[in-house]
CSV table of C-alpha atoms in Angstrom, one decimal:
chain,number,residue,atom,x,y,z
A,1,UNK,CA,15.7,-17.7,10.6
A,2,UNK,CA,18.6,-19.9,9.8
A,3,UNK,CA,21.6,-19.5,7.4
A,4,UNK,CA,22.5,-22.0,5.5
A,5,UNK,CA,25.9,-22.1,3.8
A,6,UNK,CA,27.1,-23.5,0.4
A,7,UNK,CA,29.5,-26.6,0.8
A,8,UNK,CA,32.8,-26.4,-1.3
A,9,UNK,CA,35.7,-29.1,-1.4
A,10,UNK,CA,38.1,-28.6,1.6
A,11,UNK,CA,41.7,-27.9,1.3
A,12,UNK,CA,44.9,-27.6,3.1
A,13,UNK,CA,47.7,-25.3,3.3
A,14,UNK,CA,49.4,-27.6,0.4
A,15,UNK,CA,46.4,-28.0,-1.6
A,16,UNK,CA,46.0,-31.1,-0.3
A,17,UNK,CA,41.8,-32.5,0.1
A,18,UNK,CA,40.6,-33.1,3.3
A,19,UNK,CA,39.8,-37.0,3.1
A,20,UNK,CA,38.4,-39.9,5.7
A,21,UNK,CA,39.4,-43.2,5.9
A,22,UNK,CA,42.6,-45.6,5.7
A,23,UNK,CA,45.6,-45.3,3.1
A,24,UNK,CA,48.1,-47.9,2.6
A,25,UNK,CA,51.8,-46.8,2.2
A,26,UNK,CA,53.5,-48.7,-0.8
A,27,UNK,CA,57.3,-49.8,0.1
A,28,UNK,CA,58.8,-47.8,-2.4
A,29,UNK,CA,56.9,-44.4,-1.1
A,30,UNK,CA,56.9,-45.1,2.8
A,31,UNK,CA,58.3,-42.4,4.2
A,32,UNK,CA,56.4,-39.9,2.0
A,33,UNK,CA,53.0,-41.7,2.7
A,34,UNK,CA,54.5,-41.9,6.6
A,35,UNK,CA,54.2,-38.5,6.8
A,36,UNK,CA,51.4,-37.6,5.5
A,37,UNK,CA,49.7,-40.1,7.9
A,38,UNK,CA,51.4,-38.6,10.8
A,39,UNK,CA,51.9,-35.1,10.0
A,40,UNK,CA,53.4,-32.5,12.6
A,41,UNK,CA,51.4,-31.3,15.5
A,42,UNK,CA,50.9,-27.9,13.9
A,43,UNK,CA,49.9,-29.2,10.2
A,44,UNK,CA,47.2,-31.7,12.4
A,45,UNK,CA,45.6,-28.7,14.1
A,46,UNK,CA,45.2,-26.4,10.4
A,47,UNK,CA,43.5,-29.5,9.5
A,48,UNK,CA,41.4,-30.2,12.6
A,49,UNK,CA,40.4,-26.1,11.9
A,50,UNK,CA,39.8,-27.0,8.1
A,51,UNK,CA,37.7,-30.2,8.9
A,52,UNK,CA,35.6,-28.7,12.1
A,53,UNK,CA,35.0,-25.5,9.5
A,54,UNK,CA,34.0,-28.0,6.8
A,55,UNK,CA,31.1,-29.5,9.5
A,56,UNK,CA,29.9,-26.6,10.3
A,57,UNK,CA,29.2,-26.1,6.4
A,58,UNK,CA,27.7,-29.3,5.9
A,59,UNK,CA,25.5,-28.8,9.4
A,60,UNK,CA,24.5,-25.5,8.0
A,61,UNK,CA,23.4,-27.1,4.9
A,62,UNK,CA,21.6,-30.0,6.3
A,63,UNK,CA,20.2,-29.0,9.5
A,64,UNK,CA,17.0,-28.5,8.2
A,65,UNK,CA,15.7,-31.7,6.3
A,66,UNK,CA,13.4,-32.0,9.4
A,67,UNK,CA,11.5,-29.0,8.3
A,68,UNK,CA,7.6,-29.4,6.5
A,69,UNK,CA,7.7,-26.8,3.9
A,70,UNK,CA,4.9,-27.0,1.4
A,71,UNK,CA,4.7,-24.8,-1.7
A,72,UNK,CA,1.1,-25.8,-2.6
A,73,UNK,CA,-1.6,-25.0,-5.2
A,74,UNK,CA,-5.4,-25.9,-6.2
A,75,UNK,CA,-7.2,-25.3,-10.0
A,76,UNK,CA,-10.1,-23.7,-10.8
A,77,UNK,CA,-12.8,-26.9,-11.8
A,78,UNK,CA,-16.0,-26.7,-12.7
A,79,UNK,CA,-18.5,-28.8,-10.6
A,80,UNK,CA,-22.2,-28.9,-11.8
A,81,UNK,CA,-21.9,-26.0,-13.7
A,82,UNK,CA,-20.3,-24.2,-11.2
A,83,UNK,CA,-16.8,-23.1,-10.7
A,84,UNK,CA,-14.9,-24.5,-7.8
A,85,UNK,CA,-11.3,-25.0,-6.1
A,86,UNK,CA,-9.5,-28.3,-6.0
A,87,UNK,CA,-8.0,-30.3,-3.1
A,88,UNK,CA,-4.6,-28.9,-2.6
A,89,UNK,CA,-1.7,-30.4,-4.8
A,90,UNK,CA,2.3,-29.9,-4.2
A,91,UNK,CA,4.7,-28.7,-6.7
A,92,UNK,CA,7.0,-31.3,-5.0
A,93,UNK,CA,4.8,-33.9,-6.5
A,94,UNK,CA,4.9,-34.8,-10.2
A,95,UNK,CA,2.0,-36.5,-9.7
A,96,UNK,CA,0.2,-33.3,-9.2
A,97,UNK,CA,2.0,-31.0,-12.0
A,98,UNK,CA,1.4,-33.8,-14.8
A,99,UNK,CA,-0.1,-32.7,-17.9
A,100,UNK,CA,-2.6,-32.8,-19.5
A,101,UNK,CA,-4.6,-34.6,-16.5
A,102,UNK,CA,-8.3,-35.3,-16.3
A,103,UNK,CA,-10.2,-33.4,-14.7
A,104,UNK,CA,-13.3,-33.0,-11.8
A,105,UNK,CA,-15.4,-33.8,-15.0
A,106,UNK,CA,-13.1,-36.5,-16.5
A,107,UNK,CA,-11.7,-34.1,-19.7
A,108,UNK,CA,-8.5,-33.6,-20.4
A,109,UNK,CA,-6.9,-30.2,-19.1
A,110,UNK,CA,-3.9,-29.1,-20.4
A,111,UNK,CA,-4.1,-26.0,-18.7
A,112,UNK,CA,-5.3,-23.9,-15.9
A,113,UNK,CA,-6.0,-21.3,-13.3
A,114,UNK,CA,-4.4,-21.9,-9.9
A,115,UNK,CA,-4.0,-20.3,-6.7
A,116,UNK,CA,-0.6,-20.4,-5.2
A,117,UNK,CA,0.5,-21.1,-0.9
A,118,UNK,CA,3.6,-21.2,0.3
A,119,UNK,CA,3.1,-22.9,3.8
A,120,UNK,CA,5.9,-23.9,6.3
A,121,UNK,CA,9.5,-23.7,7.4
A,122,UNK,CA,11.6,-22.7,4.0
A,123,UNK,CA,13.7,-25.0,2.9
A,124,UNK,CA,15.8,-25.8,-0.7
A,125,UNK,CA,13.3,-28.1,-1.5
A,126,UNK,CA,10.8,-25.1,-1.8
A,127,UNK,CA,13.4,-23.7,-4.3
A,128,UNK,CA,12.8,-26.9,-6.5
A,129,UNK,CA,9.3,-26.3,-6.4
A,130,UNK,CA,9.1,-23.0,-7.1
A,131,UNK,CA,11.1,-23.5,-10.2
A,132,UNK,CA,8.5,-26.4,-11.2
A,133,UNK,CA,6.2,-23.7,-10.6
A,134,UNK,CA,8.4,-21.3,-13.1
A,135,UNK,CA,8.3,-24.0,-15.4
A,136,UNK,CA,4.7,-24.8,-16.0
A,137,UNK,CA,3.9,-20.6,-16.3
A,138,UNK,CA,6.4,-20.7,-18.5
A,139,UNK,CA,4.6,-23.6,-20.5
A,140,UNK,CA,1.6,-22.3,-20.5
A,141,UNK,CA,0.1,-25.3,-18.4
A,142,UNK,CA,-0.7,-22.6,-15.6
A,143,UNK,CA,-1.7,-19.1,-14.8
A,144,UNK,CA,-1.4,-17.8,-11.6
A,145,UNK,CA,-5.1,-16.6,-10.6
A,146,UNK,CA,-4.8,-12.9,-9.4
A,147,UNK,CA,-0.9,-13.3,-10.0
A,148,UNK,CA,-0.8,-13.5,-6.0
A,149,UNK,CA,0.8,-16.2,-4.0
A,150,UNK,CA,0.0,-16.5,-0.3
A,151,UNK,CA,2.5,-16.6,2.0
A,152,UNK,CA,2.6,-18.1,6.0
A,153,UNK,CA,5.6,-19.7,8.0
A,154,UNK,CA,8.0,-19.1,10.8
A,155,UNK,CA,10.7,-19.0,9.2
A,156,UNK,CA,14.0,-21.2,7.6
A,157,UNK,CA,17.2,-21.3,5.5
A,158,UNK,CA,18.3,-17.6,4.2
A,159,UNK,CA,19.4,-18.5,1.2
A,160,UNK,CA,16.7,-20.5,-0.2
A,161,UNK,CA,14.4,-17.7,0.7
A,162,UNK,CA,16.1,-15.5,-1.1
A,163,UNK,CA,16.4,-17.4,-3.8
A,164,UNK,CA,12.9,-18.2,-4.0
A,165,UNK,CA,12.2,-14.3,-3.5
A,166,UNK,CA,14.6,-13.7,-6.9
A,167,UNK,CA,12.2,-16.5,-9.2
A,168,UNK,CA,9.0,-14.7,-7.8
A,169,UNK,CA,10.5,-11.2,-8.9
A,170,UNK,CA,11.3,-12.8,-11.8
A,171,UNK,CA,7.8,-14.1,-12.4
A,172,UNK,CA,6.6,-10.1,-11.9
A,173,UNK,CA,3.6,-11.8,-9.0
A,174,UNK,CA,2.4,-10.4,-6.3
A,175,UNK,CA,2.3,-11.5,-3.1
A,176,UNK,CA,-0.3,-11.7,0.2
A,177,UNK,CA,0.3,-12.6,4.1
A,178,UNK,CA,-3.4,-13.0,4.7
A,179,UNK,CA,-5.5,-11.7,7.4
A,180,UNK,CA,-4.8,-14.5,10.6
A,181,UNK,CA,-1.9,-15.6,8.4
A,182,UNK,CA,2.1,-14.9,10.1
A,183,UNK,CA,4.8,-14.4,7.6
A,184,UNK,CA,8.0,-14.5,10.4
A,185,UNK,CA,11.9,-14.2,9.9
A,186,UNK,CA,13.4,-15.6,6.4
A,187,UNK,CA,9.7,-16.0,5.4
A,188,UNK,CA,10.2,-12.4,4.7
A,189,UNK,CA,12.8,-12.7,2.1
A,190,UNK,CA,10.4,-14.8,0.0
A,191,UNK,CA,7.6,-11.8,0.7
A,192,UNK,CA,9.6,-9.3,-0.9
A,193,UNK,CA,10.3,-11.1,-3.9
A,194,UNK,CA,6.8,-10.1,-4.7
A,195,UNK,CA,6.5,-7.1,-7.5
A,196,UNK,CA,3.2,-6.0,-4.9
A,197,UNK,CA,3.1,-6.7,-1.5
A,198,UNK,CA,0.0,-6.6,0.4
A,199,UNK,CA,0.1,-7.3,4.7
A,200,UNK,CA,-3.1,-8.2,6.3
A,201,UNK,CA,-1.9,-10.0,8.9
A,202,UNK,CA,1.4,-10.3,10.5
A,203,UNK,CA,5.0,-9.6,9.0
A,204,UNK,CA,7.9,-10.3,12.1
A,205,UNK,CA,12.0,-10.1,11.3
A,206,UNK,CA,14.9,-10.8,13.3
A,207,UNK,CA,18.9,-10.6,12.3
A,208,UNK,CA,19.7,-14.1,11.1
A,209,UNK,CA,21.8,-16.9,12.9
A,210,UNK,CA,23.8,-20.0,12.4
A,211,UNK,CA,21.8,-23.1,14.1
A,212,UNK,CA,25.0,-25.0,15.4
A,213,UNK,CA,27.3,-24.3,18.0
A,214,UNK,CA,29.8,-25.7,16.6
A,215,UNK,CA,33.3,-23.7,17.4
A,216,UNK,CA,35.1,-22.6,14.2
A,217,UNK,CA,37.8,-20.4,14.1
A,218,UNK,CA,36.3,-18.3,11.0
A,219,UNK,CA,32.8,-18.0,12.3
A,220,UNK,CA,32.8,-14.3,12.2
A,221,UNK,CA,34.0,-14.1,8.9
A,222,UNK,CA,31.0,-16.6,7.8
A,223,UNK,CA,28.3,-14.8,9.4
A,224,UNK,CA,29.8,-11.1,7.7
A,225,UNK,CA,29.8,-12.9,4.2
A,226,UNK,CA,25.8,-13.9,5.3
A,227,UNK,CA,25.8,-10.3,6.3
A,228,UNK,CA,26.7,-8.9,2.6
A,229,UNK,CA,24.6,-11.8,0.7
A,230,UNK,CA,21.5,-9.7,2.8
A,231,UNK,CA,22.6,-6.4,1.7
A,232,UNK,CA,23.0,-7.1,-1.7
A,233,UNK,CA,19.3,-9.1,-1.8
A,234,UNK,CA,17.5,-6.3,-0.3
A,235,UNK,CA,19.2,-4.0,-2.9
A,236,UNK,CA,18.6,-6.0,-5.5
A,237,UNK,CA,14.9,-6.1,-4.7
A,238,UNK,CA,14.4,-2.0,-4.3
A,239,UNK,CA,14.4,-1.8,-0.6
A,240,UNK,CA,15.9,0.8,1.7
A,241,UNK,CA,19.3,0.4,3.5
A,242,UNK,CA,17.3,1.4,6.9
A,243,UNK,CA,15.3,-1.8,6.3
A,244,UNK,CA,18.7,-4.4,6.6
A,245,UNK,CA,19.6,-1.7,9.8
A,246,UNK,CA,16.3,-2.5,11.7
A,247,UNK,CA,16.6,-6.2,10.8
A,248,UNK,CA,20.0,-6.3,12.3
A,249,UNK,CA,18.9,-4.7,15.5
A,250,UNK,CA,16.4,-7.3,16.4
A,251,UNK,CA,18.2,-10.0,18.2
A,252,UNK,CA,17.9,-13.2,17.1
A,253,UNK,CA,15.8,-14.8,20.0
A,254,UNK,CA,13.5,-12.3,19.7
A,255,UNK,CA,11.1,-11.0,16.8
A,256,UNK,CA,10.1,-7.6,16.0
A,257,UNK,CA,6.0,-7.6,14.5
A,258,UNK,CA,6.8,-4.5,11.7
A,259,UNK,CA,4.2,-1.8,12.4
A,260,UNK,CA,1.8,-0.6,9.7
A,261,UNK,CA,3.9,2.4,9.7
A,262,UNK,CA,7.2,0.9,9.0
A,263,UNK,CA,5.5,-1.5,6.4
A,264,UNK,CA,5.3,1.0,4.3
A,265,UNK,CA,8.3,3.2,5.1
A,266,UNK,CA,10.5,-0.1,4.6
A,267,UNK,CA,8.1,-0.9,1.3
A,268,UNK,CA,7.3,-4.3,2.3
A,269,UNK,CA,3.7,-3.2,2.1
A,270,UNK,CA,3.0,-1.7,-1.2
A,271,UNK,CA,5.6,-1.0,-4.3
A,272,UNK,CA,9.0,-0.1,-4.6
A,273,UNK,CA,9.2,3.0,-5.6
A,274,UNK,CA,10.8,1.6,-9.5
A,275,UNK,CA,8.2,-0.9,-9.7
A,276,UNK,CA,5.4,2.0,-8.4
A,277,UNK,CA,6.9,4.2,-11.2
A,278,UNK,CA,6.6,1.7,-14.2
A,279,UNK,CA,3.1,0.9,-13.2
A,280,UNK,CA,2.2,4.3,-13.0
A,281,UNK,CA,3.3,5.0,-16.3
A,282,UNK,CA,1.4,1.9,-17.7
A,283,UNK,CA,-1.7,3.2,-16.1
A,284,UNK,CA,-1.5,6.4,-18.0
A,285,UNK,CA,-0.7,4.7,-21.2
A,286,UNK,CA,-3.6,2.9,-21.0
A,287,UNK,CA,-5.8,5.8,-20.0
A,288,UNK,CA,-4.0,7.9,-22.8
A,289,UNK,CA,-3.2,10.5,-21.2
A,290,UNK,CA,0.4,11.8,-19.4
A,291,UNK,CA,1.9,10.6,-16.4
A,292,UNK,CA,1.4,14.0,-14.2
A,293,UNK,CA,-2.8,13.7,-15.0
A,294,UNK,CA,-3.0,10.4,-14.2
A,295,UNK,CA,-0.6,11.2,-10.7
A,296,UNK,CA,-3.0,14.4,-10.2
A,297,UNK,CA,-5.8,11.1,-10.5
A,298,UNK,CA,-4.1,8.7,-8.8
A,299,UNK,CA,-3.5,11.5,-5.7
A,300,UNK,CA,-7.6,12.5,-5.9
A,301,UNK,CA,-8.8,9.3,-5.8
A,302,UNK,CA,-6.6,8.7,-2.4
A,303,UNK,CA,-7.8,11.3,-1.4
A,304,UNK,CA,-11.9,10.5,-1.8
A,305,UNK,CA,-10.5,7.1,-0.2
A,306,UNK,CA,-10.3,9.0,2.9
A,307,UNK,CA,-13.9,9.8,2.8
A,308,UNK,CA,-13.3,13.9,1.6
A,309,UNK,CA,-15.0,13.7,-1.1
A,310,UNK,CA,-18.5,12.8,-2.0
A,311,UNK,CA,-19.5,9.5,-3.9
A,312,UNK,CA,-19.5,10.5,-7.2
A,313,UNK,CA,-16.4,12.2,-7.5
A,314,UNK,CA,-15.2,9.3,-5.4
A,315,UNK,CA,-16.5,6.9,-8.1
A,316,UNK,CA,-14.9,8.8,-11.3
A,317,UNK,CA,-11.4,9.1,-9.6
A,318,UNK,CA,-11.2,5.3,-8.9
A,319,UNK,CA,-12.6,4.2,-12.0
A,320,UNK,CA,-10.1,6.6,-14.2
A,321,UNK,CA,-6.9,5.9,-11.5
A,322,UNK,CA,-6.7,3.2,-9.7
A,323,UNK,CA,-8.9,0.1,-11.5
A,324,UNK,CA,-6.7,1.3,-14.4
A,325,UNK,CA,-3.1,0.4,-12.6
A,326,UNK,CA,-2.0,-3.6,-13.8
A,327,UNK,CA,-0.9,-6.1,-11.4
A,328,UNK,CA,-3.3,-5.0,-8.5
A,329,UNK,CA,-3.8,-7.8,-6.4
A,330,UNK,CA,-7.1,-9.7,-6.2
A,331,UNK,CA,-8.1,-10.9,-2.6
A,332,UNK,CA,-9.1,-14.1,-2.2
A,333,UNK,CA,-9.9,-16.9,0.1
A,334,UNK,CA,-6.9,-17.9,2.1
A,335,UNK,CA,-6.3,-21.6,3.1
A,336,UNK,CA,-6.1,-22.0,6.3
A,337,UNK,CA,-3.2,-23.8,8.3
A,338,UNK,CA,-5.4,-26.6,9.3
A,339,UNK,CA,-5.8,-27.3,5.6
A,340,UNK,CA,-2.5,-27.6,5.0
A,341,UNK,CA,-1.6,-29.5,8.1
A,342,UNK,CA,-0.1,-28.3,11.0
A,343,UNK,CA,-0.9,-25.2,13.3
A,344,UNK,CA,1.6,-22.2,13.2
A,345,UNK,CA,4.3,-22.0,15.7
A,346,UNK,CA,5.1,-18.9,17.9
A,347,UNK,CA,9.0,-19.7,17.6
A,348,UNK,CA,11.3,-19.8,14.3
A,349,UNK,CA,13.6,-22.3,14.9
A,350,UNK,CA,12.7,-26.6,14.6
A,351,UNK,CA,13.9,-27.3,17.8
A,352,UNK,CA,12.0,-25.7,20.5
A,353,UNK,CA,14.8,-23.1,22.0
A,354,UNK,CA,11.8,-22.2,24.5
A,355,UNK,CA,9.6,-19.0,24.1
A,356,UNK,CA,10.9,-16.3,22.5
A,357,UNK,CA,9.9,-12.7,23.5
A,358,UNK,CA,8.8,-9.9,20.8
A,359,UNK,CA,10.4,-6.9,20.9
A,360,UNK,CA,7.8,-5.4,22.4
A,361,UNK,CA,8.6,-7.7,25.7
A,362,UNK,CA,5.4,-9.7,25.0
A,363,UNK,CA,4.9,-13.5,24.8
């Protein structure tokens, strides 16, 4: 999980900009442009400070351009009769997100069902894709099948995570690590953006870090501001303060695999309880009856779930609770890594830092 940091123009003390290269010192102004060409030793180390804080900025922000992060989807096409998947396409690509297109059959489409992936290291280019995305929902030119996107990576910039987590809450989806799928450090933050969240197969975290070593004088104060731009996200979202706290406490060479348990006590595997509420009440509206009968459903049918009650009962509860609640997530085939190139990685970062132990002390 990287941080990456948004650059601002440079200043010093006298409001000066931090500039490269060569200036020429007119006759009339010499001793003025002298000194700002030789300035004192003190006014030359502020500005070393400035300039080595503006690198680490610009490092943050660029470090990652090496990464392969793929926000990917295929259509629903009829073949023979018979409905089928396309190849994969990228949101990156206008190519792929032209329409209308022709399709499998050689019509014209001008819109369709699609299946969304979000494969790979995040990066801001995912952010321009997903707002591509947002664009052509938006449109009309898609519809997210099962409004559920699939989620697997290692990990990548914070913020673009985030801000790829706020356009999916936005977009009221839903979304899925698959069974034999990882979803691993700022990978996460794009998980929670979902309005649902469903975990079959691995969800890791770890507190976040700053990829270059750089020495800056401020580097604390960077890493706190990082620290609040967390907070505020996972309180945005409708997640509990003890879920930042365990994040925190994983260091940052390791990563923590969350337990089924504290999936669901950290709501990353399930509803918030705001978004659990409002579906709850659109159930019952659409059952016509209250909110307490359809809770007093909701609760019986969890309970025959367990296997307590016999089939019939079992069948009326679901079929008057659960089927009723909007936005449930529809399971469907998951594309593998292979398909999407590349096989996951057991480590977050894009240069190998070596292996990194869980928290459990496992490799």
């Amino acid at each position: 999980m990287r941080a990456a940091a948004k650059t601002a123009a440079v200043t010093v003390s006298e409001g000066e900009k931090v500039m490269s290269g060569k200036t020429s010192c007119p006759m009339t102004t010499r001793r003025r442009c002298e000194a700002r060409r030789h300035p004192p030793a003190a006014a030359n180390h502020a500005r070393r400070s400035v300039v080595a804080a503006a690198a680490l900025l610009f490092g943050l922000a660029f470090q990652s351009f090496d990464l392969s992060a793929e926000l990917l989807f295929r259509s629903a096409e009829q073949h023979d009769g018979r409905q089928q998947w396309s190849a994969l396409r990228k949101y990156a690509n206008p190519a792929d997100t032209a329409y209308p297109r022709a399709g499998a059959d050689g019509a014209q489409v001008a819109s369709e069902e699609v299946q969304v992936f979000l494969r790979g290291d995040i990066t801001q280019k995912d952010v321009y894709s997903a707002k591509v995305m947002e664009s052509l929902i938006k449109k009309g030119r898609q519809k997210i099948a099962g409004n559920l996107v699939s989620l697997a990576g290692n990990g990548g910039d914070v913020d673009a995570a985030m801000e790829v987590g706020r356009l999916l809450r936005k977009l009221r989806v839903s979304t899925l690590v698959a069974r034999d799928d990882q979803c691993l450090s700022s990978c996460v933050f794009v998980f929670m953006g979902g309005d649902q969240r469903t975990v079959e197969g691995r969800v890791g975290i770890h507190r976040p870090y700053f990829s270059s070593a750089r020495k800056v004088v401020n580097r604390r104060q960077f890493y706190r501001q990082l620290q609040k731009r967390l907070q505020q996200y996972i309180e945005e979202l409708d997640f509990p303060p003890s879920f930042y706290e365990a994040l925190m406490a994983v260091p940052s060479e390791s990563i923590s695999i969350v337990s089924a348990a504290d999936l669901k006590r950290f709501y990353l595997n399930g509803m918030s309880p705001s978004a659990e509420e409002e579906a709850d009440a659109a159930a019952a509206r659409e059952l016509g009856i209250s909110v307490l009968d359809y809770l007093r459903q909701k609760a019986h049918a969890q309970t025959c779930a367990g296997g307590t009650c016999d089939a019939e009962v079992q069948k009326s509860a679901w079929s008057g609770a659960s089927a009723a609640v909007p936005g449930r997530p529809q399971v469907y085939e998951s594309v593998s890594t292979a398909a999407v190139g590349g096989a996951h990685k057991q480590h977050v970062e894009s240069e190998d830092p070596g292996p990194i132990l869980g928290a459990t002390g496992t490799r």
